[in-house]
């Protein structure tokens, strides 16, 4: 999605190029137009070019903001993590400048800015002149380097050691390990180039066999070899318990916690900051107006409600970005500024119950089956059921009460039942075996009764008898 | 730059019918600006220009011919190479089994090596003396231009020269005195103010020669090499004494040796008298060169020769005068063969020392029956060790840069030339100059890459494994500026302390164990256990360091030390590969390596030295069949193996818990357990590290020591906390210049940061919905009385709670997201989320903690 969007403005710019002059002419009067067409003398041509101007601005806005929401841009400020940042940067600097080995874990829930913190720190570190040429970086991710062998190869590659002895390097796992250890052992504090290891998803490395990689990295960091800084990023609070005792002993026990420890006022501030256009936006007037609008939004009561609700669900900034992204997508040239309604809509999208949506798309027969299952759950207290039981329950309903529902044949009902299974609204208790009779396989409903009732409220054209049956299994009496 | 040399043929060409070459008997080298010429004959030994100007290649000239097909250099020569010890691949150097003599070279018996060279790369003739296998290489350092060949090297092993070869070489060297003289005369004339590097070698040889005759000579500026060369001059003696001792016992038929033996028995009485003296000055051999080094360093303006003269001056007084005379007279009497006399005589100066060293050993070697011997000798060795340490420390203060070299065992400096290329693990290909030289620094990473020349056969001389290295930094690391930075540096775990406080008893026990095994020349196992961070590995390293120093001082027999770590292996059987590689430099598969090692350790007389093997993290070597452990403990039981195995693991009862009976029985009962440090010990450790450095308050040190001792007794933790506290201290007092002392408050903060559980803060900082979900879990637990609930149950509670608190209705999807978020932080333990409603939820924190965290607000 992003690349396509990024192409947009460029193409449009190309089209606009010849009209640059006219565009400039209207620049001064732009404000008036935006504030609402009081100027009567407006030729159609002028209006058109003005719209183009608008759309150009908007596409720029969308590009800038989407980039901000989707990428972890390093230009944005850090929110409320100055202390942690200082700690980390000092640590990295000492490795880079004094050649002191260190190890540290950055712990925080998902979306709390762990990667952003380390990226910021590395960026600042690399801006220091004496450091930039003196530091090697190795980035590993537990999701990519799923075992130590792959990790070792990746380290070797990133350290540019792979071409040292020709084809010899990428031999067996054992050779790789001894090769790398040898390489790191050769160095000493004062003369070797420090290496910063960044292990993303650190907890996954702890699941590697024997934790060989971690042991060796921490061992290097605790002995007089090549200076290294091992930075682990993880969201698990119990990470230290995952480490084996000898690995744990070698780890320096430095932890940096990122906890999203801000309150709602700061959240609001972040919201404003994330949505505001930067000062270097080309069209100053538009940017001014946009920012003014954002300010208005942040003071709007309904917007605050939306944000408060969102904040209550999750504090992490990634979900805020998601919300803003959805709202931003509603901004068009005819609807140039974000409104409170946009945000509310976006919030609704965010907090929508996905299963209720599936239920809305079911046939009446399937709805009936689900209601039958609900009743079975009520009667047998969450015990699993099979098709036959559901069918019997359905039969009872059809025979005694139903006016609008056909008495479908059993295979048809079976088909509907299987469809529900495919939608994962019901789930077999154990794995389906080939020779087991389908009718008697035990199933569980994956919908809560409140969910079913809510969905039925919104279900289009729901027959009244079905609805009645849903409220009580005894309604036919 | 290089003075031009013109090469021209002498005599009439002989046409070789087969090769269409014109061959010559003799070549003359004429240096521009000099009138004299240098004549080189076929059959002579020559120096050939190589990569290393200090050590030009040595070869025997086989043929000189003119090759029309070669465009650049028409004058070609065919040679038989000799190889210097430093050119042998490092991984194979130990195959020699002893330390090489300074001027020892080896017949290079490797047909694949290119022997066709450019004749213009020949520098000049050299004298090579062939020795019979049982002859001792004279350690004459002054007569440097003579080289000795005793063994041949074929890239696989060292073997004695074949009789035909020996005879051939012997014959050649008969004509050598004449040759040498002429060479001398000529090289003297060659000396030009702008001498080439290649020629400098020759010149230096020459000047050394003259200095040995103590003639006044023109002064040379002191080169940085001079010091090292002097220091190193003592190192070859160690192997020499050993060899001579062994051979002298082995072959008493030689009249010369019996004489010497008699001489030895003669001086035993004075030696006993001088034993206390020997204890006080334990290693004259080591001390002397160091002293000279010192003197030399002080007077760096002094020229080369004066220093070398000084060396002799300092050496002589240390040798008891009486003995020297007696011995040298004895030596003079010994019948020496005519041709070799010149090379034998200078060694007399060194002999007294050798014998003196033997005196100390002799009682040990001979009266084995004396039971108290071990005790005294061990004590003496300890004393010696301490003295060496003190001395080294003293030296280290005067100049720290030499300290590293001092600590190295002599084995690592096999030859004076090796320090020139101590990094290069491989011999550089033997190409005559030029091409290979500029290839050498071709790679960006400062790694020693093999410089291959295309026209050579690549196989024989390429390295078997080049040791890689992280590139070095461009800017030097900054040195600590402030007190706190200095403290931080010293507190780092990697900073190796001069001695290990609080582990004296353990040190002594391990030292005694290994030493006794070394002295008895037997094998044994030891099991060392202790929780992490109690100094197990550090203590063993300290012991080995001590023993290596003792071995240098000849207090214990020399030994080979190998270290493997179970955690640094990918799987248990790799331990064989590692051991074999460190032992012999061979590479093999695990199975093959196991066979080779078994053969080595189980068959008679395969190893001459005792091997000390340290196996760290032993528990990782556990396999189903336990064959790795079995082998490790079985080898030392063979008498021929002479293997001492020290094993380290964390658990005390490891042998009982995981080992089979036959394995644990072989391990034996030599156990040692390292107790966690007590607070006073930790305090002492910190104190010793922070000696003379006032960065911490006394209370603060005591506080952290007590804290850590109560928690784990892990010294690493203790150091880490202190290090972090220095950070906090530096951070808290922003005023530059006066960082102040680290107080208890700083340490408290550091301890809190490291050990306090983060669960409570995490709960406090979680979102409203997350908190209410936790409440719902608690409510559900209370309702059901179980510690586990399904998501569906919790959800219904959650909905009710939200309604009560006036929160908007939480949808299932939102709640699920909240649950997963808590699960990813491990505040909850949840099943994989594909179970959906049925996934079971459990708290990972105690209910009280959750309640406490939620109540705070």
JSON list of C-alpha atoms in Angstrom, two decimals, chain B residues 320 454 567 682:
[
{"chain": "B", "resi": 320, "resn": "UNK", "atom": "CA", "xyz": [79.37, -19.05, 40.21]},
{"chain": "B", "resi": 454, "resn": "UNK", "atom": "CA", "xyz": [49.14, -17.53, -9.21]},
{"chain": "B", "resi": 567, "resn": "UNK", "atom": "CA", "xyz": [29.01, -24.25, 26.05]},
{"chain": "B", "resi": 682, "resn": "UNK", "atom": "CA", "xyz": [33.05, -10.08, 48.49]}
]
